Coordinates of C-alpha atoms in Angstrom, one line a residue:
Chain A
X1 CA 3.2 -39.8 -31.2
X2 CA 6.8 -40.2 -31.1
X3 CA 6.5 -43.6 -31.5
X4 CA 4.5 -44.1 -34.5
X5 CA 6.0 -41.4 -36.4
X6 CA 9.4 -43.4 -36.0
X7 CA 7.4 -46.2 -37.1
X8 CA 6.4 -44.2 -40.4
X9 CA 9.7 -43.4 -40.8
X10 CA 11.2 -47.1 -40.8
X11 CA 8.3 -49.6 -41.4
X12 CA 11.1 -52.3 -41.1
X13 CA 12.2 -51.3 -37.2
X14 CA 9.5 -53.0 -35.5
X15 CA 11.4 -53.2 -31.7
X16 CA 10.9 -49.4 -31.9
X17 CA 7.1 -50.0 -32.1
X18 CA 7.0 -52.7 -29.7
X19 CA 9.1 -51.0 -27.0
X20 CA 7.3 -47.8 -27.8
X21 CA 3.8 -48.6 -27.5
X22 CA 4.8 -50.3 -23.7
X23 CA 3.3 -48.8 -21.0
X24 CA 5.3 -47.8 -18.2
X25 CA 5.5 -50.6 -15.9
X26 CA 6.5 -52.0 -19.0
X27 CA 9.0 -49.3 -20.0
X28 CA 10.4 -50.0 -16.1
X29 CA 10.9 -53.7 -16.3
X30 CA 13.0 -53.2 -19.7
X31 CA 15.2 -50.7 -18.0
X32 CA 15.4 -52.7 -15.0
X33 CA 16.7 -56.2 -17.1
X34 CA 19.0 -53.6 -18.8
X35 CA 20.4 -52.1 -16.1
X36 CA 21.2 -56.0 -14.6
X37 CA 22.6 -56.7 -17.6
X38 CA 25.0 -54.1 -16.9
X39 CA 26.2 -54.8 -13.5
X40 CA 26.8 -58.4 -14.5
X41 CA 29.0 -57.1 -17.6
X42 CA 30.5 -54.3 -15.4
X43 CA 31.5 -57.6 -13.0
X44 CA 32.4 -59.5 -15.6
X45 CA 34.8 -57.2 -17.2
X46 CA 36.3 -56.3 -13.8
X47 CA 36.2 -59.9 -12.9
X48 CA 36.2 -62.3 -15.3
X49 CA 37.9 -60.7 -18.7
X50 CA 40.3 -58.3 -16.3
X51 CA 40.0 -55.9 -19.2
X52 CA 39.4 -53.0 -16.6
X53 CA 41.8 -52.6 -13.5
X54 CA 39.4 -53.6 -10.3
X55 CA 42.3 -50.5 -8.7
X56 CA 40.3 -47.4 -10.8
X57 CA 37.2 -49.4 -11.3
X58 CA 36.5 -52.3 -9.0
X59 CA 33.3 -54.7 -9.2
X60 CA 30.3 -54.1 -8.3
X61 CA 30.3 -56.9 -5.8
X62 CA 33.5 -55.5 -4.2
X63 CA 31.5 -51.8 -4.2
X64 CA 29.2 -53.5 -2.6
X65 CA 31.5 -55.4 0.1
X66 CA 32.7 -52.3 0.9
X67 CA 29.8 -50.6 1.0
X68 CA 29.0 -53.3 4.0
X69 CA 32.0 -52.8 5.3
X70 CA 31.6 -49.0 6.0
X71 CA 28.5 -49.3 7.2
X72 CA 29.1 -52.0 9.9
X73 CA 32.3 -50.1 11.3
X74 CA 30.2 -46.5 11.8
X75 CA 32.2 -44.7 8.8
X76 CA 29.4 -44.1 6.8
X77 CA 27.1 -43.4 9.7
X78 CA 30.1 -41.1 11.1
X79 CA 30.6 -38.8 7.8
X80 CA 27.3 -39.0 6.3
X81 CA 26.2 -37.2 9.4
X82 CA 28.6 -34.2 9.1
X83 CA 27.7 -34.1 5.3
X84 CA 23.8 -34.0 6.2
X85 CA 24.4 -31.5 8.8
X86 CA 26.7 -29.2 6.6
X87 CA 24.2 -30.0 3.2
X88 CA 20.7 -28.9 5.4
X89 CA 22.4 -25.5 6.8
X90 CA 23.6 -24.2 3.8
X91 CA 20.3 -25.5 1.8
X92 CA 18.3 -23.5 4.3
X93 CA 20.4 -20.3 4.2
X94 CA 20.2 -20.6 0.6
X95 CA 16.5 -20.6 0.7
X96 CA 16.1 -18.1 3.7
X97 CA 18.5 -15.6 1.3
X98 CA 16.8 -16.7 -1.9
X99 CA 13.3 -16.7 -1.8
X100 CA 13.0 -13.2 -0.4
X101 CA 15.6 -11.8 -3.4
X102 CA 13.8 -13.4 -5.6
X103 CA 10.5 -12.3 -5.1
X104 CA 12.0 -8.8 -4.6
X105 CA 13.7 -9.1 -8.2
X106 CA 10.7 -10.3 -9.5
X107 CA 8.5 -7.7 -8.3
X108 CA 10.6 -4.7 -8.2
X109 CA 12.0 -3.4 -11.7
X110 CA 15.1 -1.7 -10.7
X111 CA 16.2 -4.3 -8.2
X112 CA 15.7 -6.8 -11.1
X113 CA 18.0 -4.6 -13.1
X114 CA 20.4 -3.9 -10.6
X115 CA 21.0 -7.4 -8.8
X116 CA 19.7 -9.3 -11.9
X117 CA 23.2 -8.6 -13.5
X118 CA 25.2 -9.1 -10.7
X119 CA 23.9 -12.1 -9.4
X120 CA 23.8 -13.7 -13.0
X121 CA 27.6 -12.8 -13.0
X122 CA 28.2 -14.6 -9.9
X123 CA 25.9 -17.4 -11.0
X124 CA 27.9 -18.1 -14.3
X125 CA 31.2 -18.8 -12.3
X126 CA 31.9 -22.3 -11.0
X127 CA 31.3 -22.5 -7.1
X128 CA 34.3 -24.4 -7.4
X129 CA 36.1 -21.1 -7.8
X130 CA 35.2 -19.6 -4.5
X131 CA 36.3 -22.9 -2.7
X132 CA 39.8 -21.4 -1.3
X133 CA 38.1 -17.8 0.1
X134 CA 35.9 -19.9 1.8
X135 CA 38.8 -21.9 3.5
X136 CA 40.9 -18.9 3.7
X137 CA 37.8 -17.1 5.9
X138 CA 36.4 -20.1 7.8
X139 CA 39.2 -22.0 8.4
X140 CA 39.1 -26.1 8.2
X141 CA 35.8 -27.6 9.8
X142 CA 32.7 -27.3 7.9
X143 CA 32.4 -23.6 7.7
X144 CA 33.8 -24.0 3.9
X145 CA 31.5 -26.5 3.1
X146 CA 28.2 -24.6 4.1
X147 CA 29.8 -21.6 2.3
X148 CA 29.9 -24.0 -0.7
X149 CA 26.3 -25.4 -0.4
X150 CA 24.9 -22.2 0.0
X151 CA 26.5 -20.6 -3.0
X152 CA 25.7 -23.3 -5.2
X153 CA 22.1 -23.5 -4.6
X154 CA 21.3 -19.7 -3.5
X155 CA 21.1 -18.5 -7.4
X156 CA 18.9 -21.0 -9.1
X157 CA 16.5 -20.7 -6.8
X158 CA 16.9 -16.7 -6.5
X159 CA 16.6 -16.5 -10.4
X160 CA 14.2 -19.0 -10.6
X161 CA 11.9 -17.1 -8.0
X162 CA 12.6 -13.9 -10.5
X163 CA 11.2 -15.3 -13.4
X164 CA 8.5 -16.8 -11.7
X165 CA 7.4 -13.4 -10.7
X166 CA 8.1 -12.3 -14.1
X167 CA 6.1 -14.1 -16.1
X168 CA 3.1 -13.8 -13.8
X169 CA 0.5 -13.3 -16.3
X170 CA -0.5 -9.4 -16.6
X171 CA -4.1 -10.5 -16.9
X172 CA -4.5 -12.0 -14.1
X173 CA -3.1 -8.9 -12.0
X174 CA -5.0 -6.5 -13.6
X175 CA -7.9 -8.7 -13.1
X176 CA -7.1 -9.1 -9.1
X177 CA -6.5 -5.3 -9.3
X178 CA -9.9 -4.5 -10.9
X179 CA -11.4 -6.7 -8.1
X180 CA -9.7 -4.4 -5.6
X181 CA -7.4 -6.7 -4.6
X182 CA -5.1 -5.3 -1.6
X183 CA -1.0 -6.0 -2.4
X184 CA -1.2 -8.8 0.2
X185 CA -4.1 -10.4 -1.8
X186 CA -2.2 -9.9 -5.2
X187 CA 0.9 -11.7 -3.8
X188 CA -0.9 -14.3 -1.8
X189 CA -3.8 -15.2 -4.6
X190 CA -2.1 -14.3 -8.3
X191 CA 1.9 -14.0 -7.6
X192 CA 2.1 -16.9 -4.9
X193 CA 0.2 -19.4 -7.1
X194 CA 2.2 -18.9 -10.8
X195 CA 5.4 -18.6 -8.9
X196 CA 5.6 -21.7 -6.7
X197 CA 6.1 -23.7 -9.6
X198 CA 9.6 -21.8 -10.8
X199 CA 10.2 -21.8 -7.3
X200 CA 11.0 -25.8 -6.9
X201 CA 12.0 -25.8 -10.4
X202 CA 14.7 -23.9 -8.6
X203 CA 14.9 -25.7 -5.5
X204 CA 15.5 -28.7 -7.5
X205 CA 18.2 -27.2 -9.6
X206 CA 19.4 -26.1 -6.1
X207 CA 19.4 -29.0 -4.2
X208 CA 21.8 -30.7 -7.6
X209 CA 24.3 -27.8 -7.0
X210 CA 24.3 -28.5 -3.6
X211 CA 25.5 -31.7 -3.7
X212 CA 27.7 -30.6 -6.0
X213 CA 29.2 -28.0 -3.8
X214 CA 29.1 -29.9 -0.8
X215 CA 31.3 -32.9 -2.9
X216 CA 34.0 -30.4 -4.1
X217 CA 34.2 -28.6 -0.7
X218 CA 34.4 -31.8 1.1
X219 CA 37.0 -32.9 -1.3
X220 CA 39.5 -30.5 -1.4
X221 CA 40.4 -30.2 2.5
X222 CA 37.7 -31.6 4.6
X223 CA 38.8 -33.1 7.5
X224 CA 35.3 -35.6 7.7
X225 CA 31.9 -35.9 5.5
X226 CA 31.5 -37.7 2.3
X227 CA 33.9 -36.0 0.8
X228 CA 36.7 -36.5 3.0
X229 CA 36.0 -40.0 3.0
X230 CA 36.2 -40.7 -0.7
X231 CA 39.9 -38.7 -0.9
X232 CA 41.1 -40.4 2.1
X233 CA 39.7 -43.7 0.8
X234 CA 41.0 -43.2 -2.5
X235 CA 45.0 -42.0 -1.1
X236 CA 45.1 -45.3 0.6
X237 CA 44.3 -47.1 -2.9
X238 CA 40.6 -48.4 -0.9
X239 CA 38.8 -46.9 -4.3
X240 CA 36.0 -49.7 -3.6
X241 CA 35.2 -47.7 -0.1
X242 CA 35.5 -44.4 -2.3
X243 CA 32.9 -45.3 -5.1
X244 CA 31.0 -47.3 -2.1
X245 CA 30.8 -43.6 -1.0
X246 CA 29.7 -42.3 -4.2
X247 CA 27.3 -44.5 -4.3
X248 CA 25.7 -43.4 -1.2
X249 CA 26.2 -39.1 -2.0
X250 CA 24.3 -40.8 -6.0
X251 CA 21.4 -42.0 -3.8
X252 CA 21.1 -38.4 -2.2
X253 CA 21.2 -36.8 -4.6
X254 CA 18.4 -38.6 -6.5
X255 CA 16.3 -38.8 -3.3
X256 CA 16.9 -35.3 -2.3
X257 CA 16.0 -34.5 -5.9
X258 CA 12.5 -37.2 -5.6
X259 CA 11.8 -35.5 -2.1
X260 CA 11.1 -32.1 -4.0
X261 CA 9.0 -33.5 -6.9
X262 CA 6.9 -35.3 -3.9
X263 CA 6.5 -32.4 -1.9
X264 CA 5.8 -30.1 -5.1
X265 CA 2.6 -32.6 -6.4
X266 CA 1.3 -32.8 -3.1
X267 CA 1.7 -29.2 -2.1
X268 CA 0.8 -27.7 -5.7
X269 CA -1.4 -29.9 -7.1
X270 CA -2.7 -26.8 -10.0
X271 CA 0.5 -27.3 -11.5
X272 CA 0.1 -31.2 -12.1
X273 CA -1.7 -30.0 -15.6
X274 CA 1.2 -29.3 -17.7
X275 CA 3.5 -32.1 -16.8
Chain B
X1 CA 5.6 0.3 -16.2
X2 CA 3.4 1.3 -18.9
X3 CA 5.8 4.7 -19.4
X4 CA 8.7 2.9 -21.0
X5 CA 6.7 0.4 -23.4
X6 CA 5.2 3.0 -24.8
X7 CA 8.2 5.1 -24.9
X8 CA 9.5 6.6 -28.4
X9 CA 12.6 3.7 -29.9
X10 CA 15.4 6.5 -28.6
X11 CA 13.9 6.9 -25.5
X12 CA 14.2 3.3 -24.8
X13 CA 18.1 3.5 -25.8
X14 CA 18.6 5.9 -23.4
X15 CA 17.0 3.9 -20.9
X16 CA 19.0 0.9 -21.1
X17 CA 21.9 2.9 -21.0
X18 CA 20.3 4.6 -17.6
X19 CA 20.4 1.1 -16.5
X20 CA 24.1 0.2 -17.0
X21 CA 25.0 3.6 -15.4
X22 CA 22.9 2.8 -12.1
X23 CA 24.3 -0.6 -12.3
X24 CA 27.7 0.5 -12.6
X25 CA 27.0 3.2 -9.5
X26 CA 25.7 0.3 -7.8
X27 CA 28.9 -1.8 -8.1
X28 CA 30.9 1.5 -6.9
X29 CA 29.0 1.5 -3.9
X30 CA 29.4 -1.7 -3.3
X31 CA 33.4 -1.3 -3.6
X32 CA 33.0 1.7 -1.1
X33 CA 31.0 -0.1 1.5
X34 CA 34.2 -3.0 1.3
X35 CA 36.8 0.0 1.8
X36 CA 35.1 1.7 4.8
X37 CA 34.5 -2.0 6.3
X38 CA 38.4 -2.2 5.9
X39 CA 39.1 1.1 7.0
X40 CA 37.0 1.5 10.0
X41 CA 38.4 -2.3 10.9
X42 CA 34.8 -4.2 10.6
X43 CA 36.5 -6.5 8.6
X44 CA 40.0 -7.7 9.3
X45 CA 42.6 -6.5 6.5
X46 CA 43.8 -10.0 6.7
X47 CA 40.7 -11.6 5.5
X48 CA 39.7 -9.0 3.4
X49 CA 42.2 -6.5 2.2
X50 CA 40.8 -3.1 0.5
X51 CA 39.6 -3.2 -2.5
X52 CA 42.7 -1.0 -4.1
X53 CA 45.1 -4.0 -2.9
X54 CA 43.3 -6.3 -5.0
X55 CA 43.1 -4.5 -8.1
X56 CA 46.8 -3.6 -7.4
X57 CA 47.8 -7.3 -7.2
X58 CA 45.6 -8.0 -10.1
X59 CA 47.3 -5.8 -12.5
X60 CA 50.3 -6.8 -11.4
X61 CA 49.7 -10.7 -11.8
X62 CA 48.4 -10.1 -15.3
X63 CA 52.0 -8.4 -16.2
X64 CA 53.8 -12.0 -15.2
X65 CA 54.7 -15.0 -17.1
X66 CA 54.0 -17.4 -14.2
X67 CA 50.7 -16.0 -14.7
X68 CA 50.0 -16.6 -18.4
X69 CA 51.6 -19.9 -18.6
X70 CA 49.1 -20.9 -15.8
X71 CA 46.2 -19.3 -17.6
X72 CA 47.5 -20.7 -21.0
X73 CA 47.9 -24.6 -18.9
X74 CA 44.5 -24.3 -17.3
X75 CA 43.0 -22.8 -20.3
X76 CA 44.5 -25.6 -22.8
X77 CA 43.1 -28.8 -20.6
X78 CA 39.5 -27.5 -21.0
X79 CA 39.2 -27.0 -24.6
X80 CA 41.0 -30.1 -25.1
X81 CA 38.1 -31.6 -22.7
X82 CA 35.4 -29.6 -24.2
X83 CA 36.3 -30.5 -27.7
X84 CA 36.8 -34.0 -26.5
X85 CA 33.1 -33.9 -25.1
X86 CA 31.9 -32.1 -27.7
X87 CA 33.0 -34.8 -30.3
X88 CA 31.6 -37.9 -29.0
X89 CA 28.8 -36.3 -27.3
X90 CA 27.5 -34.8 -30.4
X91 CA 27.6 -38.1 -32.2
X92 CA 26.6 -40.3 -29.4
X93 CA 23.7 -37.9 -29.0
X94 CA 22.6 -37.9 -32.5
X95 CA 22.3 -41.6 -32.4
X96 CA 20.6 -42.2 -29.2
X97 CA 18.5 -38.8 -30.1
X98 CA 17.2 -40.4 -33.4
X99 CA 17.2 -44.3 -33.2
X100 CA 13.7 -45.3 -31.7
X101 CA 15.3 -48.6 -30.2
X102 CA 18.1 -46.7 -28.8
X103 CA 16.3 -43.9 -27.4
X104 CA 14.1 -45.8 -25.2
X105 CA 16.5 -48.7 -23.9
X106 CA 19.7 -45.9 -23.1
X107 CA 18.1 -42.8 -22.8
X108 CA 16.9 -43.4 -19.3
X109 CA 20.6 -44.5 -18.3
X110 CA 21.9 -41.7 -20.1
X111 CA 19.7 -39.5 -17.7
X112 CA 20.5 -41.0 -14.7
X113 CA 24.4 -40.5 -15.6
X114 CA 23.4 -36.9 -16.0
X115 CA 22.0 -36.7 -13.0
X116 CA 24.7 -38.2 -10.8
X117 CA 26.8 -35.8 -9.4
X118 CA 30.2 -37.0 -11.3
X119 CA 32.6 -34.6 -9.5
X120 CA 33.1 -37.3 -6.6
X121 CA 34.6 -39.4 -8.8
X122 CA 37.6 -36.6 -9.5
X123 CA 40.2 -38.3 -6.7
X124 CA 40.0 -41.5 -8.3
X125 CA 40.2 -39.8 -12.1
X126 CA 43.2 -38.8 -10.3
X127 CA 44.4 -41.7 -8.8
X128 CA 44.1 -43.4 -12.1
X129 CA 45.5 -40.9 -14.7
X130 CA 48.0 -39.2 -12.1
X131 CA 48.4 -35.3 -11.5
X132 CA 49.5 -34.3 -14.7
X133 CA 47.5 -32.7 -17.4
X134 CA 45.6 -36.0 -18.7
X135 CA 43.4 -36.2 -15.3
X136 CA 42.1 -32.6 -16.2
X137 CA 41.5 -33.3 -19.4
X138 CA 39.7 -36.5 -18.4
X139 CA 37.8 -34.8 -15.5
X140 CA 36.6 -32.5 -18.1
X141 CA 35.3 -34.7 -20.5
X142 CA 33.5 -36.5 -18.0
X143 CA 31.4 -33.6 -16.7
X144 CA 31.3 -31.7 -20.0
X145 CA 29.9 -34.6 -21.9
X146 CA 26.2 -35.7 -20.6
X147 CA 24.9 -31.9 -20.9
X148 CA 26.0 -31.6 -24.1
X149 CA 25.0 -35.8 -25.4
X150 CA 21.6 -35.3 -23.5
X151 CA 20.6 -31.8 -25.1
X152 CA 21.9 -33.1 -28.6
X153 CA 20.0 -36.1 -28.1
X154 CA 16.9 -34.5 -27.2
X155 CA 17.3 -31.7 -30.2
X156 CA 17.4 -35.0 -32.3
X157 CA 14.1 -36.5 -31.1
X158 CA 12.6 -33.1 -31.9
X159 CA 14.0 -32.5 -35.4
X160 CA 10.4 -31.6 -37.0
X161 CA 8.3 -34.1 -39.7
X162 CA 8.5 -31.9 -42.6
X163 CA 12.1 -31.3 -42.3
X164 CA 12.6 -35.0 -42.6
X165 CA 9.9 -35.3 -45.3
X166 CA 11.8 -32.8 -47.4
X167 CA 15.0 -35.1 -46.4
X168 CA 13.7 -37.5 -48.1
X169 CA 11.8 -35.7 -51.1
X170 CA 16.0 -34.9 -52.2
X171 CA 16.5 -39.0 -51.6
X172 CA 19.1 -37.9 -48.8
X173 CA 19.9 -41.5 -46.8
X174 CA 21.8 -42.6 -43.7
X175 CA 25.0 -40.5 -42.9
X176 CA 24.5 -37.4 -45.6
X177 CA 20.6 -37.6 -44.3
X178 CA 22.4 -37.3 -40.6
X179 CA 25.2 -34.3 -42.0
X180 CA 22.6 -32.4 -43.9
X181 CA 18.9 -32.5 -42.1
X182 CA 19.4 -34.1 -38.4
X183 CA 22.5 -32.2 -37.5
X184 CA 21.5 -28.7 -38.1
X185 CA 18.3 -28.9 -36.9
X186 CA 20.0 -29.9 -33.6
X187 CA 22.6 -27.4 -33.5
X188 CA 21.0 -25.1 -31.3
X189 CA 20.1 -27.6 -28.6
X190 CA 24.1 -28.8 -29.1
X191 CA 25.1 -25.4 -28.4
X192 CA 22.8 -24.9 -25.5
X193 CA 24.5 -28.1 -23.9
X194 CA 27.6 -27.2 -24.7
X195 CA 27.1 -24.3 -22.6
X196 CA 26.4 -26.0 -19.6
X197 CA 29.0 -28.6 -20.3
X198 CA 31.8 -25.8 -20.9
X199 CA 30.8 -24.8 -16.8
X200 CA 31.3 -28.0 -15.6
X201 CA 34.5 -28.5 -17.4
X202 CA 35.7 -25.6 -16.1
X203 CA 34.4 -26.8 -12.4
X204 CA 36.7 -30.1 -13.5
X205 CA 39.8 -27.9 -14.3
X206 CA 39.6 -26.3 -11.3
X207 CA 39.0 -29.1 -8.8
X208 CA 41.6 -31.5 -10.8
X209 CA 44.1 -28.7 -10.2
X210 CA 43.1 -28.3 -6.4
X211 CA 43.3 -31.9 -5.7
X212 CA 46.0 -32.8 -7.9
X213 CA 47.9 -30.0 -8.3
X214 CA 51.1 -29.4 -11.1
X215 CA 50.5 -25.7 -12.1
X216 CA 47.3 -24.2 -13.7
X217 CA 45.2 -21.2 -11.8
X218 CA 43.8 -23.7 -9.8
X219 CA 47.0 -24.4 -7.9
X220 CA 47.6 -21.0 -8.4
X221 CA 45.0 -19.7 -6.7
X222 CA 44.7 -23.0 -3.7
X223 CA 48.4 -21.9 -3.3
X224 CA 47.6 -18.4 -2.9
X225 CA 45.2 -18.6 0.0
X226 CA 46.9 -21.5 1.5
X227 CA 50.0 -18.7 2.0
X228 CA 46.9 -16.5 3.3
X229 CA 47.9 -13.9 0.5
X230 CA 43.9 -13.0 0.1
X231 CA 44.7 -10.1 -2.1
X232 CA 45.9 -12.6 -4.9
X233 CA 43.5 -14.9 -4.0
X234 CA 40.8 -12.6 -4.6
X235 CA 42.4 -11.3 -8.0
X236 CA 42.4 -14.8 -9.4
X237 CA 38.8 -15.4 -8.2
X238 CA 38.2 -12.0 -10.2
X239 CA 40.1 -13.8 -12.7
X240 CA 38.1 -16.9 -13.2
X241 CA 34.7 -15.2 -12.7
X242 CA 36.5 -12.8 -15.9
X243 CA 37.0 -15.8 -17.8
X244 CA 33.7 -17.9 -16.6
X245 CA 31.4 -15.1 -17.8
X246 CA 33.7 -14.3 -21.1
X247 CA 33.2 -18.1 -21.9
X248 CA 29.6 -18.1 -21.7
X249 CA 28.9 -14.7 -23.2
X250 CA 31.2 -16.3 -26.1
X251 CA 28.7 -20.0 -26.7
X252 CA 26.1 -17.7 -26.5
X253 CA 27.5 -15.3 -29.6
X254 CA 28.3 -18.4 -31.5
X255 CA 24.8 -19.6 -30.6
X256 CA 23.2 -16.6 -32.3
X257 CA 25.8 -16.6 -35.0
X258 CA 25.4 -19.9 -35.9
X259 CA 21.4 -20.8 -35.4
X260 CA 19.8 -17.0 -35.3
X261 CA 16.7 -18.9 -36.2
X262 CA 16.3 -20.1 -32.8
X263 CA 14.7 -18.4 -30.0
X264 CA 16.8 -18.7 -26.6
X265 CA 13.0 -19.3 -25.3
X266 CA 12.4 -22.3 -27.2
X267 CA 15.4 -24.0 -26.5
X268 CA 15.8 -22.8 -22.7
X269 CA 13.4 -25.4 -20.9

């Protein structure tokens, strides 16, 4: 559609119409040749012209060195662990707090009106901002850090859940209702099914914030995890371990993020319609 | 439910105002429960001093000049960013958005820079722009811009056929066509980006000011509970979640202002 509008639009663009009517494995292999193109420029730039200093941006190949390098001595292995452990806890608070708030805000007016506010007010603040309390009240380990996590992802998926329950079509309540439908029934068969979509909407805005909030903890006076690693690479002028490290919380974050979608089609395969 | 939709247009009024009044008892509460937890020693005063300590230490911070210049610092490196991010992520946007050729060859790598989470890079911003006021403004461009590019960009793959039609019924052509059709029918989408990229700026303020820290209320408030003084730490916390909401509430007034003919719906997802 897209595609041949543009095409309408400039008759004379015909790379437009070519890469648009690809399909998607050849869509992938264009993006894949791209994004090799731009390693080897990235290298050569670093490498080759020196028009970037390798100090704030070094090659890929010496990302990747390092990268190696951290792996084989345990580093990685040694911080990504305390990150994983710190990330899953304050995920799974998050969603233990969450999901029941939400679905209570989303089925019950005046809680919606009452927390609603308040939790929007929170929400609209940087997590970033509640970084020091958190040190302040759980000292130096990886109390902070959970803190963080959990903040970050508790209100997209609480508000989420809200809306989910909100915009539950009245129909198909009444319609339940008419059918006698017990409360249990209504949430299990009409509110369950129209929800759990805005539900891992929110757990995948969630699981973003996360990493987010476990990153800025981490950075600003962790002792180990990812975090601590890129700022105590970095002070020691070792900023090809540091991105090597960024590379690896990038790769969470996108799996963590591919995780979700994969258990969402599997689990809730009614949705799958209107994608 | 069905008692205040049909309710008379004053009754309504009247409700909403119920509302705020039950909100506001709520919050009272609230600050009662964290005075009695203080009082009757469930919560150590040292962690968590009473509620009328805070507010005391707020009002007095917001009386001193080390205070203001901090806000005024702080305040200064994210609109610099914002505007900064604002600039070239509007125009990249707008090209990416409405270029065919572009919009499938960058896009995807344009998404994938959204998605990565770009605050681990903030000690090496650092290392490479030093502490002083340039790394916050360049940590703020950095997260401020792919929320607002990406939204412009995908406003300006939606700009609608007969828009453009009547475009090019006037003869409008390349950057005028851009100014006067492309650009307005984006604005909205702009706006909503900017929104999100004005909270991550201010999450790139904050952080450049914790980890690199020469004055701002970042430092101002790491410094704070660093000394342990939790009363001003939780006044500036009150502070920023003051000036976070104020900053949003303010996109969204411009947002109505500016583009009234868009539903906050439409553009939301």
């Amino acid at each position: 559609m897209t595609a041949t509008s543009a095409v309408r639009r400039r008759p004379g663009v015909s790379v437009a119409g070519w890469l648009g009517s690809l399909a998607w494995p050849g869509k992938a292999a264009v993006i894949a040749v791209e994004l090799a193109i731009a390693i080897l420029l990235w290298q050569w730039l670093v490498t080759g012209a020196g028009v970037i200093n390798a100090v704030f941006v070094p090659a890929p190949s010496s990302i990747a060195d390092a990268l190696g390098d951290i792996i084989r001595d345990g580093t990685l292995a040694d911080n990504a662990a305390v990150s994983l452990r710190s990330w899953l806890t304050g995920f799974i608070l998050a969603v233990i707090i969450g999901l029941p708030v939400g679905l209570l805000m989303g089925g019950s007016l005046p809680v919606n009106r009452i927390a609603g506010p308040i939790a929007w007010t929170v929400y609209a603040t940087p997590s970033v901002a509640y970084q020091p309390l958190a040190k302040a009240w759980f000292g130096f380990g990886t109390g902070p850090v959970v803190f963080l996590v959990t903040i970050s992802a508790v209100f997209p998926l609480l508000l989420n859940t809200a809306a989910g329950m909100q915009t539950t079509n009245r129909s198909h309540v009444s319609a339940a209702r008419v059918y006698g439908a017990s409360r249990f029934d209504l949430y299990r068969k009409v509110f369950l099914p129209s929800t759990i979509p805005f539900v891992f909407t929110g757990l995948r805005q969630a699981a973003t914030l996360a990493t987010i909030g476990m990153t800025v903890a981490e950075l600003s006076g962790s002792s180990s995890g990812m975090g601590a690693l890129i700022i105590r690479s970095s002070n020691m002028y070792r900023t090809d371990a540091s991105y090597a490290a960024i590379v690896v919380i990038i790769a969470w974050s996108v799996a963590t993020t591919l995780l979700i979608i994969a258990v969402e089609r599997l689990t809730t395969p009614w949705t799958r319609v209107r994608r | 439910m069905t008692t205040i939709t049909t309710a008379a247009p004053t009754g309504r009024l009247s409700e909403a105002w119920r509302w705020r009044l039950l909100l506001a008892a709520t919050v009272a509460a609230l600050i009662i429960i964290w005075q009695l937890l203080v009082t009757f020693g469930v919560v150590e005063r040292v962690f968590l001093p009473p509620p009328g300590e805070v507010a005391g230490e707020f009002f007095g911070l917001v009386r001193t000049g080390e205070f203001w210049s901090a806000f005024l610092r702080s305040f200064r490196n994210l609109v610099v960013g914002v505007v900064i991010a604002v600039v070239f992520g509007v125009s990249i946007g707008l090209f990416v958005g409405w270029l065919p050729v572009l919009r499938i060859t960058a896009a995807p790598f344009l998404w994938i820079l959204y998605a990565t989470p770009k605050v681990a890079l903030a000690p090496v911003i650092i290392l490479a722009f030093g502490l002083g006021d340039t790394s916050k403004v360049a940590l703020v461009v950095l997260l401020a811009i792919f929320p607002i590019l990406l939204n412009t960009m995908e406003g300006a793959a939606a700009v609608s056929g007969s828009l453009v039609d009547a475009g090019r019924v006037f003869g409008l052509k390349g950057i005028p066509f851009g100014v006067k059709i492309v650009l307005p029918a984006t604005l909205p989408y702009s706006l909503a980006g900017v929104q999100r990229g004005a909270v991550l700026g201010f999450t790139g303020v904050v952080l450049g000011e914790f980890l690199g820290g020469a004055g701002g209320l970042g430092h101002m408030l790491e410094y704070a509970a660093f000394q342990f003084d939790m009363a001003r730490a939780i006044a500036l916390v009150i502070v920023m979640v003051v000036i976070a909401n104020l900053t949003l509430r303010l996109i969204n007034f411009l947002r109505r202002r500016l583009a009234p003919w868009y539903d906050d719906e439409v553009i939301g997802r």
